[in-house]
PDB file of C-alpha atoms in Angstrom:
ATOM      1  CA  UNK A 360      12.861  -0.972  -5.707  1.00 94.00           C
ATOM      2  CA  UNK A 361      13.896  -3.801  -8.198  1.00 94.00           C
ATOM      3  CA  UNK A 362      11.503  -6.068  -6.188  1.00 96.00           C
ATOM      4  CA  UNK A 363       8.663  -3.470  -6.389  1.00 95.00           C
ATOM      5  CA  UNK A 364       9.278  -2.751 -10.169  1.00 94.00           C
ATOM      6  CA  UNK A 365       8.812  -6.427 -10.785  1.00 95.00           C
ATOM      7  CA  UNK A 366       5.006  -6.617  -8.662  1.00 96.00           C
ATOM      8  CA  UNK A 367       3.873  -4.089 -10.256  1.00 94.00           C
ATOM      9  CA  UNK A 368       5.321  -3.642 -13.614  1.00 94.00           C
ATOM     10  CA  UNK A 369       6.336  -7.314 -14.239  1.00 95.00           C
ATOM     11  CA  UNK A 370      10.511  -5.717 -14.916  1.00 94.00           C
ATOM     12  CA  UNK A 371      13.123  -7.297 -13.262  1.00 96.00           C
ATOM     13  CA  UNK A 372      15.556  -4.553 -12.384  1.00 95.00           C
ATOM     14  CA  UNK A 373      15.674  -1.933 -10.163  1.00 94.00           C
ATOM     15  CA  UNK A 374      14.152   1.640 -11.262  1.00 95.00           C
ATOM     16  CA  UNK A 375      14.641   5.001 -10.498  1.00 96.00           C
ATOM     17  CA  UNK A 376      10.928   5.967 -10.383  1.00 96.00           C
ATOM     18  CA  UNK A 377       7.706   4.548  -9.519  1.00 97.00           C
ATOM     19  CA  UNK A 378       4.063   6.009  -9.819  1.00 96.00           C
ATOM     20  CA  UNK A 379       0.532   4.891  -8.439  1.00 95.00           C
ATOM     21  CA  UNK A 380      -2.118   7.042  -9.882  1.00 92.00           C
ATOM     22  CA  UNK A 381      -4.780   7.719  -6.778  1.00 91.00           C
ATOM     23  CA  UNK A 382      -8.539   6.678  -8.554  1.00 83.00           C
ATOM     24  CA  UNK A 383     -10.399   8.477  -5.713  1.00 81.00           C
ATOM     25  CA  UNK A 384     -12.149  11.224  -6.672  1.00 74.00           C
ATOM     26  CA  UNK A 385     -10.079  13.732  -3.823  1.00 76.00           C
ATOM     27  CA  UNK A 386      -7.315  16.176  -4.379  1.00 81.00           C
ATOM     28  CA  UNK A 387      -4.392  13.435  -4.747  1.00 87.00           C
ATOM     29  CA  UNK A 388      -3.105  12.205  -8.104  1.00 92.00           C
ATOM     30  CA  UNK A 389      -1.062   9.688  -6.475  1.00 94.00           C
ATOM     31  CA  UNK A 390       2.183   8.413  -5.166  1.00 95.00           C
ATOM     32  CA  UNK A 391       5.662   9.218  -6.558  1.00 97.00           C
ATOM     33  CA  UNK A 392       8.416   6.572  -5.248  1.00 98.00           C
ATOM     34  CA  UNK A 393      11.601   7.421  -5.725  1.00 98.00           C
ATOM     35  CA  UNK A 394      14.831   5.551  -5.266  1.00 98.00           C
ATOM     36  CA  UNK A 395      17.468   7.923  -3.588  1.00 97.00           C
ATOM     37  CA  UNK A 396      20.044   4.792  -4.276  1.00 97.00           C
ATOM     38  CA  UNK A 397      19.520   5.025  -8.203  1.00 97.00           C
ATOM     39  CA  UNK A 398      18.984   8.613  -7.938  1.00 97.00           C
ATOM     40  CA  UNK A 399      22.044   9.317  -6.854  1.00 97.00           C
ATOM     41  CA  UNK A 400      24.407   6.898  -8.669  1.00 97.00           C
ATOM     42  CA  UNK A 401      22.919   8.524 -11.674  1.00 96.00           C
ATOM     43  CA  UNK A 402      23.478  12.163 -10.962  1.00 96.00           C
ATOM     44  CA  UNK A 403      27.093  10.637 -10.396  1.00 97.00           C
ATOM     45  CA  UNK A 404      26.808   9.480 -13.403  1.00 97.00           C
ATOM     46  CA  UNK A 405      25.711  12.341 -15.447  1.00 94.00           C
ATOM     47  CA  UNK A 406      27.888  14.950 -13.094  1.00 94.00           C
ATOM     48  CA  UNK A 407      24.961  16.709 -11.803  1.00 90.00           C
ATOM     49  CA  UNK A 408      23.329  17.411  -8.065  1.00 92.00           C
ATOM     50  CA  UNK A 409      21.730  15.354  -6.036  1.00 95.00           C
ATOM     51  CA  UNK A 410      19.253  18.128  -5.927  1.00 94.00           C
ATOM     52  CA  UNK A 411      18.816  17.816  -9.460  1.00 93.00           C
ATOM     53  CA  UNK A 412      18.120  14.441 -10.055  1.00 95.00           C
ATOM     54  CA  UNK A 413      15.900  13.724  -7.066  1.00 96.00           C
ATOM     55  CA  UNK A 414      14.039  16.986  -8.485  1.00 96.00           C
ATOM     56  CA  UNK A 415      14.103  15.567 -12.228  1.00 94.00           C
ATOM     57  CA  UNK A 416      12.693  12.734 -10.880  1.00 96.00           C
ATOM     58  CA  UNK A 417      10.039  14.041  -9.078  1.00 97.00           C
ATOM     59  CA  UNK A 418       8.631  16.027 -12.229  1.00 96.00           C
ATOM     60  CA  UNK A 419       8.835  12.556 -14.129  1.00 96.00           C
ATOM     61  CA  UNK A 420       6.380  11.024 -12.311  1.00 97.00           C
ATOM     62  CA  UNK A 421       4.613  14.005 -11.510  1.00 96.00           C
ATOM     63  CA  UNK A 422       4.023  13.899 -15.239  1.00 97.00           C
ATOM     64  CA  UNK A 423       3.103  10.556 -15.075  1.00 95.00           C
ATOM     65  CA  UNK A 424       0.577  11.074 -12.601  1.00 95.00           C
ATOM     66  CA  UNK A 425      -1.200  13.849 -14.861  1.00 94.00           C
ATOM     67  CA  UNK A 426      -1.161  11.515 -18.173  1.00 93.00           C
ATOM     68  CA  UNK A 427       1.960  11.654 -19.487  1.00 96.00           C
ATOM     69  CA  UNK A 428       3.626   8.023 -21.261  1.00 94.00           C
ATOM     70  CA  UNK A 429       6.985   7.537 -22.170  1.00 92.00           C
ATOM     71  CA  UNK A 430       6.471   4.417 -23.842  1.00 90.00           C
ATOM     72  CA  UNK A 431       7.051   5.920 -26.897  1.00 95.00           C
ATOM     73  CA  UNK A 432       9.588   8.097 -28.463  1.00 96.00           C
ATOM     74  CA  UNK A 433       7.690  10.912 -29.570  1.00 96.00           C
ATOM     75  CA  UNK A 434       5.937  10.336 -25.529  1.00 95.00           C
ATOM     76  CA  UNK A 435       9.399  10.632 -24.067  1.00 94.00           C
ATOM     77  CA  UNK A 436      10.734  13.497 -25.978  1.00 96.00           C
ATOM     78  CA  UNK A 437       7.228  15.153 -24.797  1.00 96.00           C
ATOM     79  CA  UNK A 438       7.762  14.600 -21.179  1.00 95.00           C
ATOM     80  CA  UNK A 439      11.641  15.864 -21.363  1.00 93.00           C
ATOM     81  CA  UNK A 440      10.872  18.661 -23.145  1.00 95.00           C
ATOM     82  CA  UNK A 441       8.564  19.781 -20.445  1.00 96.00           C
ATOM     83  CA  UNK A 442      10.826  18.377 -17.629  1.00 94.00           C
ATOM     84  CA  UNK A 443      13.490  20.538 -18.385  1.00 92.00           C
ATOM     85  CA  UNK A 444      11.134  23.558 -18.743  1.00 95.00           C
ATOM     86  CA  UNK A 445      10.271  22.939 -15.027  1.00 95.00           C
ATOM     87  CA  UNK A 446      13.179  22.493 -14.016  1.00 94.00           C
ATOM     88  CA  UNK A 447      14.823  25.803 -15.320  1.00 94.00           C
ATOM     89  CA  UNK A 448      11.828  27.426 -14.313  1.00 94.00           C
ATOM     90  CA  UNK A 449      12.363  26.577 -10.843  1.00 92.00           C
ATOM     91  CA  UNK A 450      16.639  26.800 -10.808  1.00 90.00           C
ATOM     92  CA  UNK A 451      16.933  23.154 -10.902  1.00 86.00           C
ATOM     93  CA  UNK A 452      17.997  22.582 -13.950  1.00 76.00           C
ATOM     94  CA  UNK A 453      22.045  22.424 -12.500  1.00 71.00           C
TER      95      UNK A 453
END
């Protein structure tokens, strides 16, 4: 992941969470790559699932794929705020 992060981002350490927007005018918005690795040692981290974090992740760049930028601050705060509204939507916010 660290090696793909640094082709196509130009950053030299591993992610969590990669995103390819599709430009084809079809159905998909893109790919979501996610690294079960840093997934994991993170929900370790922050005591929560497996479930959870793979799931938080998923909304991320699901987010990303429709627009959303967390480049900035105010951008980030956006895209949690409506991360976590998924996820306790959906019972995967444990």
């Amino acid at each position: 992941m660290q090696e793909m992060n640094l082709y196509y981002r130009q950053k030299d350490y591993p992610t969590d969470v990669l995103t390819f927007k599709n430009d084809a005018n079809d159905d998909s918005l893109g790919d979501i790559i996610i690294s079960l690795p840093k997934a994991f040692e993170q929900a370790e981290k922050l005591k929560h699932s497996h479930q959870r974090e793979i799931s938080f992740l998923a909304v991320h760049g699901y987010l990303h794929l429709k627009g959303y930028e967390d480049e900035t601050e105010e951008g980030l705060l956006e895209m949690i705020e409506i991360q976590d509204k998924i996820l306790k939507e959906h019972h995967l916010d444990k």
